[in-house]
Structure formats: structure tokens, C-alpha cells
PDB file of C-alpha atoms in Angstrom:
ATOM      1  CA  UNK A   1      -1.363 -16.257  47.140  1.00 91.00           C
ATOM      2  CA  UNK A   2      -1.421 -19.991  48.086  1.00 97.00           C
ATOM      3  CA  UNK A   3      -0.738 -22.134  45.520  1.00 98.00           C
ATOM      4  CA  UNK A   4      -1.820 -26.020  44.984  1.00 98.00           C
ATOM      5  CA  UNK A   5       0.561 -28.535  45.269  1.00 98.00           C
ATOM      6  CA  UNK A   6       3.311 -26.082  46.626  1.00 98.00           C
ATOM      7  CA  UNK A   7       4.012 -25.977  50.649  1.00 98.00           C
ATOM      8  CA  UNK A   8       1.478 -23.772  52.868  1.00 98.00           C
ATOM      9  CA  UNK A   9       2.766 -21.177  55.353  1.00 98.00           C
ATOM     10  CA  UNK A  10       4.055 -22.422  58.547  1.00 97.00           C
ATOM     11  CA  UNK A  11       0.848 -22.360  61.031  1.00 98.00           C
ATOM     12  CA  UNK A  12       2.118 -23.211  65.014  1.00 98.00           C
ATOM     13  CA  UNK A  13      -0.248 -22.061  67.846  1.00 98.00           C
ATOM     14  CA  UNK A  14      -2.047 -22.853  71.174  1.00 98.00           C
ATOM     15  CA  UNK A  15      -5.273 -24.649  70.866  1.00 98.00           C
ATOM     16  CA  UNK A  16      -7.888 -25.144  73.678  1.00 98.00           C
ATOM     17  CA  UNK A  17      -7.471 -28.957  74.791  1.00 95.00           C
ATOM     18  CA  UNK A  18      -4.739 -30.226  72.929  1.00 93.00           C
ATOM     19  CA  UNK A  19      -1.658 -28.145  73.690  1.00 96.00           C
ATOM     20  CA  UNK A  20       0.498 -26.957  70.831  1.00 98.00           C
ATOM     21  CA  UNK A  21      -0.639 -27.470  67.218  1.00 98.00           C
ATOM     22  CA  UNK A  22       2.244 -27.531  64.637  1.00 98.00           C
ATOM     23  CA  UNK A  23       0.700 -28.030  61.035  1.00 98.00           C
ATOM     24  CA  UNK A  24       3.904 -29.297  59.984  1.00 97.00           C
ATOM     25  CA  UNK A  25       3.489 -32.305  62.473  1.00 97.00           C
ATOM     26  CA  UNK A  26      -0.351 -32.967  62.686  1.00 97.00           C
ATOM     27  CA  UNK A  27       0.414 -36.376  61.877  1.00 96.00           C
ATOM     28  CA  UNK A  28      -3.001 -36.506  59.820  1.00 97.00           C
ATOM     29  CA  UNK A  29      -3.453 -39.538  57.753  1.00 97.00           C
ATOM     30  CA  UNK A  30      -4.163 -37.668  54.262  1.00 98.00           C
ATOM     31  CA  UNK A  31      -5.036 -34.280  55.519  1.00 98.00           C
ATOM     32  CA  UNK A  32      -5.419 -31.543  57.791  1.00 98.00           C
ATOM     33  CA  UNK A  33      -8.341 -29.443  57.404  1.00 98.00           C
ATOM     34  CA  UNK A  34      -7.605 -26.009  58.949  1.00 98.00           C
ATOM     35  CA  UNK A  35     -10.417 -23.718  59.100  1.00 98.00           C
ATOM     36  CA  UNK A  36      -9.854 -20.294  59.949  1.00 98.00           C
ATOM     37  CA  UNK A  37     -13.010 -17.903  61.760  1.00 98.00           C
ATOM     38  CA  UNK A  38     -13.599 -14.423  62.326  1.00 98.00           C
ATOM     39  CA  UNK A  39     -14.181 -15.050  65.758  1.00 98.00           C
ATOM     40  CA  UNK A  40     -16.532 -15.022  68.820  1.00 97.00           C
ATOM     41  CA  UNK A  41     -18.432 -12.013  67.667  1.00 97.00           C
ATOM     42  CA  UNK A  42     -19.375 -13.761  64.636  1.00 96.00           C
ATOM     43  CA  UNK A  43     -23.157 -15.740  64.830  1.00 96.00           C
ATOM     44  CA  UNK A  44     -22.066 -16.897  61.561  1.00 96.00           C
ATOM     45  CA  UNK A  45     -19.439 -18.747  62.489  1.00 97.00           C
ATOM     46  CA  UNK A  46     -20.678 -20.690  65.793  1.00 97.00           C
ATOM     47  CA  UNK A  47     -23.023 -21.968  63.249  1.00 97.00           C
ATOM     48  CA  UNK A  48     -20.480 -23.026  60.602  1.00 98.00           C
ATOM     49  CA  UNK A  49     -18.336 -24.494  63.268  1.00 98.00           C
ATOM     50  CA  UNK A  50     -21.138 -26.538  64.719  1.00 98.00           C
ATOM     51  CA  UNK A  51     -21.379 -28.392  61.395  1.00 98.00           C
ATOM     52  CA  UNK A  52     -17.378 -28.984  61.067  1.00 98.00           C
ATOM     53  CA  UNK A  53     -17.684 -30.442  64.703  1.00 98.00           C
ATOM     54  CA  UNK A  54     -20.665 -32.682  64.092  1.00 98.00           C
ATOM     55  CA  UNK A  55     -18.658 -33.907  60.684  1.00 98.00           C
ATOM     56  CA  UNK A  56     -15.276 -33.719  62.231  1.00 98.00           C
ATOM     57  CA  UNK A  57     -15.920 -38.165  62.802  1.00 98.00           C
ATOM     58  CA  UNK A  58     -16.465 -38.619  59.233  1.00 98.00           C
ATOM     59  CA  UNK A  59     -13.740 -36.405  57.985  1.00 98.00           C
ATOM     60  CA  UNK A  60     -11.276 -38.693  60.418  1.00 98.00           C
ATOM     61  CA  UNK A  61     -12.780 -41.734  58.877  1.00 98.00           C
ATOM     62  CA  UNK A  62     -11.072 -40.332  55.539  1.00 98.00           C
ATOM     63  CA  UNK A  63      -8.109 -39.331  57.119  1.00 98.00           C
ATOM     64  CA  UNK A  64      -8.490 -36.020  57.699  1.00 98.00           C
ATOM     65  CA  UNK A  65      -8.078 -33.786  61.115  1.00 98.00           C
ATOM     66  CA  UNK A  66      -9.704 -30.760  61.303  1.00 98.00           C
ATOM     67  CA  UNK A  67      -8.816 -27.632  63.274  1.00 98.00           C
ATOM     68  CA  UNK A  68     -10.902 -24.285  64.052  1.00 98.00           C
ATOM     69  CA  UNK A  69      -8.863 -21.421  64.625  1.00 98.00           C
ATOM     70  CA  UNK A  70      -8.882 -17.794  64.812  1.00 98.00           C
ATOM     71  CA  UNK A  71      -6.931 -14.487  66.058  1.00 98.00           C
ATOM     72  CA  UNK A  72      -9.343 -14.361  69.469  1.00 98.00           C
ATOM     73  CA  UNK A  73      -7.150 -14.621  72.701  1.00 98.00           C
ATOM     74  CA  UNK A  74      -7.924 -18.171  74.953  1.00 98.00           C
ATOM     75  CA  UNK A  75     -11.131 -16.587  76.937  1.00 98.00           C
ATOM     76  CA  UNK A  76     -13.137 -15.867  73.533  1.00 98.00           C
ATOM     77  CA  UNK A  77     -12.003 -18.665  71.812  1.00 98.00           C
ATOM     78  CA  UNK A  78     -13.117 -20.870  75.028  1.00 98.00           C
ATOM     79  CA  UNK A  79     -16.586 -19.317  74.557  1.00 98.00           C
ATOM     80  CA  UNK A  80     -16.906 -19.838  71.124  1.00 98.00           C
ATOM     81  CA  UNK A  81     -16.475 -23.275  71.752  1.00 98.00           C
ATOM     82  CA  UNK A  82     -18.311 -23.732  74.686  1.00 98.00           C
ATOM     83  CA  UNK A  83     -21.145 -22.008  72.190  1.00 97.00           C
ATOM     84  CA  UNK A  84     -20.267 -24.652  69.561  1.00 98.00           C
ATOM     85  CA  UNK A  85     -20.140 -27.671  72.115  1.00 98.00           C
ATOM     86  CA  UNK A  86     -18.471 -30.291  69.412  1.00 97.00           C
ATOM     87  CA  UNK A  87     -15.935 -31.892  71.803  1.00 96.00           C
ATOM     88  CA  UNK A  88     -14.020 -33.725  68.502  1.00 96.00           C
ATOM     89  CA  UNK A  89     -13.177 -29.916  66.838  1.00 98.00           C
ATOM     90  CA  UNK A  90     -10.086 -28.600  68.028  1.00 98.00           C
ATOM     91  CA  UNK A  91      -9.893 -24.695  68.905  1.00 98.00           C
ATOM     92  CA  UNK A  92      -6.390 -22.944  67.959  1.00 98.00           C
ATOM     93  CA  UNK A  93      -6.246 -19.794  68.995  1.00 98.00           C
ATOM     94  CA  UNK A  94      -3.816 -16.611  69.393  1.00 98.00           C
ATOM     95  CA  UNK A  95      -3.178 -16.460  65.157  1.00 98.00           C
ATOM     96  CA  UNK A  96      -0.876 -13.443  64.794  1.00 98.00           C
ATOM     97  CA  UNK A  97      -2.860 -11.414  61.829  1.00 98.00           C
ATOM     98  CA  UNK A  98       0.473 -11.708  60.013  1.00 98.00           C
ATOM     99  CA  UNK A  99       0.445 -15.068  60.276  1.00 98.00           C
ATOM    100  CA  UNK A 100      -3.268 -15.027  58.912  1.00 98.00           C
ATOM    101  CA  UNK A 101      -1.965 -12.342  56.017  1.00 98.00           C
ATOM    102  CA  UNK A 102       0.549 -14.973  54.776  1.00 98.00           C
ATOM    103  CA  UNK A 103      -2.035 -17.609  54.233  1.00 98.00           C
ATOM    104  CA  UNK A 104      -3.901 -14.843  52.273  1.00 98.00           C
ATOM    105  CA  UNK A 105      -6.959 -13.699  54.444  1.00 98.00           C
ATOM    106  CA  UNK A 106      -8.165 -10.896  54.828  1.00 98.00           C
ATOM    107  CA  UNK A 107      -8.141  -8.505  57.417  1.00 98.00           C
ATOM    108  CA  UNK A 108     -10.837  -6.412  58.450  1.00 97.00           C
ATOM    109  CA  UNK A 109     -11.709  -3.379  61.271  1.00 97.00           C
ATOM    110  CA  UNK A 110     -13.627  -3.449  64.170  1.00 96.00           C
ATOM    111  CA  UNK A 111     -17.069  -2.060  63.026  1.00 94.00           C
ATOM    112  CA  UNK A 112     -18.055  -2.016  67.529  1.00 93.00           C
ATOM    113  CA  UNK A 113     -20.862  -4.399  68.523  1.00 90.00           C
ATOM    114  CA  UNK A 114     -22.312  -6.940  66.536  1.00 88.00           C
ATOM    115  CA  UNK A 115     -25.695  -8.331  66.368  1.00 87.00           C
ATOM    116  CA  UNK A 116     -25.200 -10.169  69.247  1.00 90.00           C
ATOM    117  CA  UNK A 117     -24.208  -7.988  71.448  1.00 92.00           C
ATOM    118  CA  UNK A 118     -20.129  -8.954  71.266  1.00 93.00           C
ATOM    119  CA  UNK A 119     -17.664  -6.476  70.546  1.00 93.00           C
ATOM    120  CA  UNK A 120     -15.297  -7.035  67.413  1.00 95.00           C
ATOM    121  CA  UNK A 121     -11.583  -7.293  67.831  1.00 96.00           C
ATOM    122  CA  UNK A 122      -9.953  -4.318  66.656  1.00 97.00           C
ATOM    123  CA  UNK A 123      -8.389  -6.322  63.554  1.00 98.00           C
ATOM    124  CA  UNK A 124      -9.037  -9.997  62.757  1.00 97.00           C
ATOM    125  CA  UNK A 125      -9.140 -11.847  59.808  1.00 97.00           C
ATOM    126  CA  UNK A 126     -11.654 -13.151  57.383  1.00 98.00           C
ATOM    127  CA  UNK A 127     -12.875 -16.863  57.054  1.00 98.00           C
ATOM    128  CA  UNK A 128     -10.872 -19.388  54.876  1.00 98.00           C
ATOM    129  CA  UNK A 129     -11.168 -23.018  55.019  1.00 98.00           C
ATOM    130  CA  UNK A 130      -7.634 -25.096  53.698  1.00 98.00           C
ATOM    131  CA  UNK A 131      -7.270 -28.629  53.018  1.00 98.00           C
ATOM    132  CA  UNK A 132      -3.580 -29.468  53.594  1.00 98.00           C
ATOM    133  CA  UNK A 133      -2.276 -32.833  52.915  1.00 98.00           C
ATOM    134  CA  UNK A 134       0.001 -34.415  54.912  1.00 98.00           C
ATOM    135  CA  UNK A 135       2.876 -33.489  52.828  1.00 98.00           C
ATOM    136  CA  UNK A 136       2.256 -30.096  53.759  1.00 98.00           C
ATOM    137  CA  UNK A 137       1.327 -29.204  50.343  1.00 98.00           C
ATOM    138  CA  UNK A 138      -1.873 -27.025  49.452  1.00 98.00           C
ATOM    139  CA  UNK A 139      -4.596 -29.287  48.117  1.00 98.00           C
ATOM    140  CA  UNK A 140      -7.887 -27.363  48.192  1.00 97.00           C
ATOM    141  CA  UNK A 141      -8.417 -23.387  49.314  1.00 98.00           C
ATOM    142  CA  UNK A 142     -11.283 -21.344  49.548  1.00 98.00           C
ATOM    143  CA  UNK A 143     -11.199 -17.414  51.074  1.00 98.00           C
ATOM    144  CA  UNK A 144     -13.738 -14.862  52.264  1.00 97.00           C
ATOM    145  CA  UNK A 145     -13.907 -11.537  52.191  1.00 96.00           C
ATOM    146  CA  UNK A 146     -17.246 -11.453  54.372  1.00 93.00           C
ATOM    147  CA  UNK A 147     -19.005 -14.239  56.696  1.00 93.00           C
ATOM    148  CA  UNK A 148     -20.779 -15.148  54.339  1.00 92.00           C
ATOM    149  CA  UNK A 149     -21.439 -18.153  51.624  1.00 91.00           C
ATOM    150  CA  UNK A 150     -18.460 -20.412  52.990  1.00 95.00           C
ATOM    151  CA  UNK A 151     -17.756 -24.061  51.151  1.00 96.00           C
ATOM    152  CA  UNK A 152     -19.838 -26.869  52.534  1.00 97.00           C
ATOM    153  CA  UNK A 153     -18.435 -29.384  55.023  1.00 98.00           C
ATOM    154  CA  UNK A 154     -20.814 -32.298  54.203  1.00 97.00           C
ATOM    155  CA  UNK A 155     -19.957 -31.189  50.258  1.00 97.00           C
ATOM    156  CA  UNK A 156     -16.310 -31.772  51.283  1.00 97.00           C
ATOM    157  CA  UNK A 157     -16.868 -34.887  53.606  1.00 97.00           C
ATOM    158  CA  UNK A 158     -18.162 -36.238  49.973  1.00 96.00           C
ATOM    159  CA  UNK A 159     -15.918 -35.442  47.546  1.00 97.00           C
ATOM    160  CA  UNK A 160     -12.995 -36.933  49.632  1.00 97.00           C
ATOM    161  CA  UNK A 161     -14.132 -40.422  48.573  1.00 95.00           C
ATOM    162  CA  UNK A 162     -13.845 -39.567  45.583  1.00 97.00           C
ATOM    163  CA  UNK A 163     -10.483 -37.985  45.453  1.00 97.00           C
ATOM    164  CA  UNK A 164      -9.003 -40.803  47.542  1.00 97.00           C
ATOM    165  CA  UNK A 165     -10.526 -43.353  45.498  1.00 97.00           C
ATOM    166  CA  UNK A 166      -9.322 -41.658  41.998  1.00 97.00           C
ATOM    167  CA  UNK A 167      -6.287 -40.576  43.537  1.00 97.00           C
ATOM    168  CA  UNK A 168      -7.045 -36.797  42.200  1.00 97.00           C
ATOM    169  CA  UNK A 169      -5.058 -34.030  42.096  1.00 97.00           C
ATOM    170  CA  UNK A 170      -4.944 -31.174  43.752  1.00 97.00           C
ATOM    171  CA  UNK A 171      -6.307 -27.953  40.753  1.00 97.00           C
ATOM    172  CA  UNK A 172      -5.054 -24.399  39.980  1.00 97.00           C
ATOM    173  CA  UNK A 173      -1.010 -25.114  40.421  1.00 96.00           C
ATOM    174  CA  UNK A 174      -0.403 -23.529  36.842  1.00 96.00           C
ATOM    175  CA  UNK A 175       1.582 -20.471  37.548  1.00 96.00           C
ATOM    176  CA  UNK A 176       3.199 -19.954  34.300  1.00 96.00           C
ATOM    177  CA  UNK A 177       2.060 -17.001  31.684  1.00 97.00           C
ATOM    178  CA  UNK A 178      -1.331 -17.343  30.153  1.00 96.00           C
TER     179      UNK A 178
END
């Protein structure tokens, strides 16, 4: 389990237009916001994403990059974001599942075509949305077992003034007995 205020995982990968992404040297200004989907097959998700893209200008304005990523290989995650069409959301793709175990998602089984007609990925992981600062600490997590009922990116878009402007910690970084 991820802990607040303690360093995240190491997270390096291939993303769509923007060559390598290394968490470690995003360069945001107060954050990154990494945001990890199930994947094309997901109708879920292309709607989800949509909403970081159309809010990834006013999460910059706060300092804060934002990255979609998920364990699809280049082709699907191309497609997912030719479905999303956000130009200003970055698409990492190619996370190893082990990689997406140590940031503590889950992993699920292919249950064959969804919905929409797109076959599921043998194993991929489970949404979770991570607010890293620039530090490289853990400053807010959130992590699904199913598609559904994710955090809110206007919510988030939000609350940042008033985290920046109180200079608020990040919760939940008591690990001690109880």
C-alpha cells in the first residue's frame, strides 16, 4: 500500500506523443496527476478520460500535469485516444502489470468481449487516479476494484486552490499502531 507523504513506485514508460515519461522527472510545477485505465475495452473509461483531457488546461494552470496510462500495447492505446480526442492528455502506455501491482491496483481477467464489441486483455489492471507532487511523494490516492464510481476531475481541479492556497497536507501518512 501507498502511503502519503512517502515516495511512490518508480513509473517509466512510452507514451503516445511525447516519447519517454519518467515520473521521477516530469518536471511538473506542484504535481503530476497520473491516472491509470483499464483500457480500450472499457466505455467507461473513454468517458472518464474525455473529462481529464478537457480539464487537463486548468489542472496546468495549478501546476499540475496529468498523464493517462494503462497496460494496452501502442495500437489500443492510440485508439483509445483517438476515441478520447483531448490533444493536451498524454497517453502512456505498455505498464508492466507488476509495475501496476506495486502501485497497488488491481488486477483482473479477461471476461472475452465487452459491451462494445472489444476484446479484454487477458490481465490488466483496475483504475486508480494518483496525485504525485513534485517531490515524488504520494499526496492524494484513490483505487478501484471495478470501472466504476471514480473521484471527480472538476472536484479535484477545485480543491487544488485550496490546498495550494492553505498549503495543506497531504492525509492518511499515520502508519504507527492504532
Amino acid at each position: 500500500m501507498l502511503i502519503p507523504r512517502q515516495p511512490v513506485p518508480g513509473l517509466t514508460l512510452e507514451t503516445l506523443d511525447s516519447g519517454s515519461f519518467d515520473l521521477a522527472a516530469d518536471g511538473a510545477g506542484f504535481a503530476t496527476l497520473v491516472v491509470f485505465y483499464r483500457g480500450l475495452h472499457c466505455p467507461i473509461c473513454a468517458t472518464y478520460l474525455k473529462e481529464l483531457g478537457r480539464l487537463t488546461p486548468d489542472f496546468a494552470e495549478k501546476g499540475v500535469k496529468t498523464i493517462a496510462i494503462s497496460s494496452d500495447g501502442k495500437e489500443r492505446a492510440q485508439q483509445m485516444a483517438d476515441k478520447v480526442a483531448q490533444p493536451d492528455l498524454r497517453f502512456g502506455y505498455d505498464l508492466s502489470l507488476q509495475v501496476a501491482r506495486d502501485w497497488g491496483l488491481f488486477i483482473s481477467t479477461s471476461r472475452g468481449t465487452t459491451s462494445i464489441g472489444i476484446e479484454e486483455p487477458a490481465l490488466f489492471s483496475e483504475p486508480g487516479v494518483f496525485l504525485v507532487k513534485a517531490d515524488g511523494t504520494l499526496y492524494f490516492s484513490s483505487v478501484q476494484t471495478m470501472p466504476f464510481v471514480r473521484p471527480h476531475f472538476q472536484e479535484m481541479v477545485g480543491a487544488l486552490d485550496f490546498v495550494q492556497k492553505n498549503d495543506y497536507p497531504a492525509r492518511g501518512e499515520y502508519t504507527d499502531a492504532v
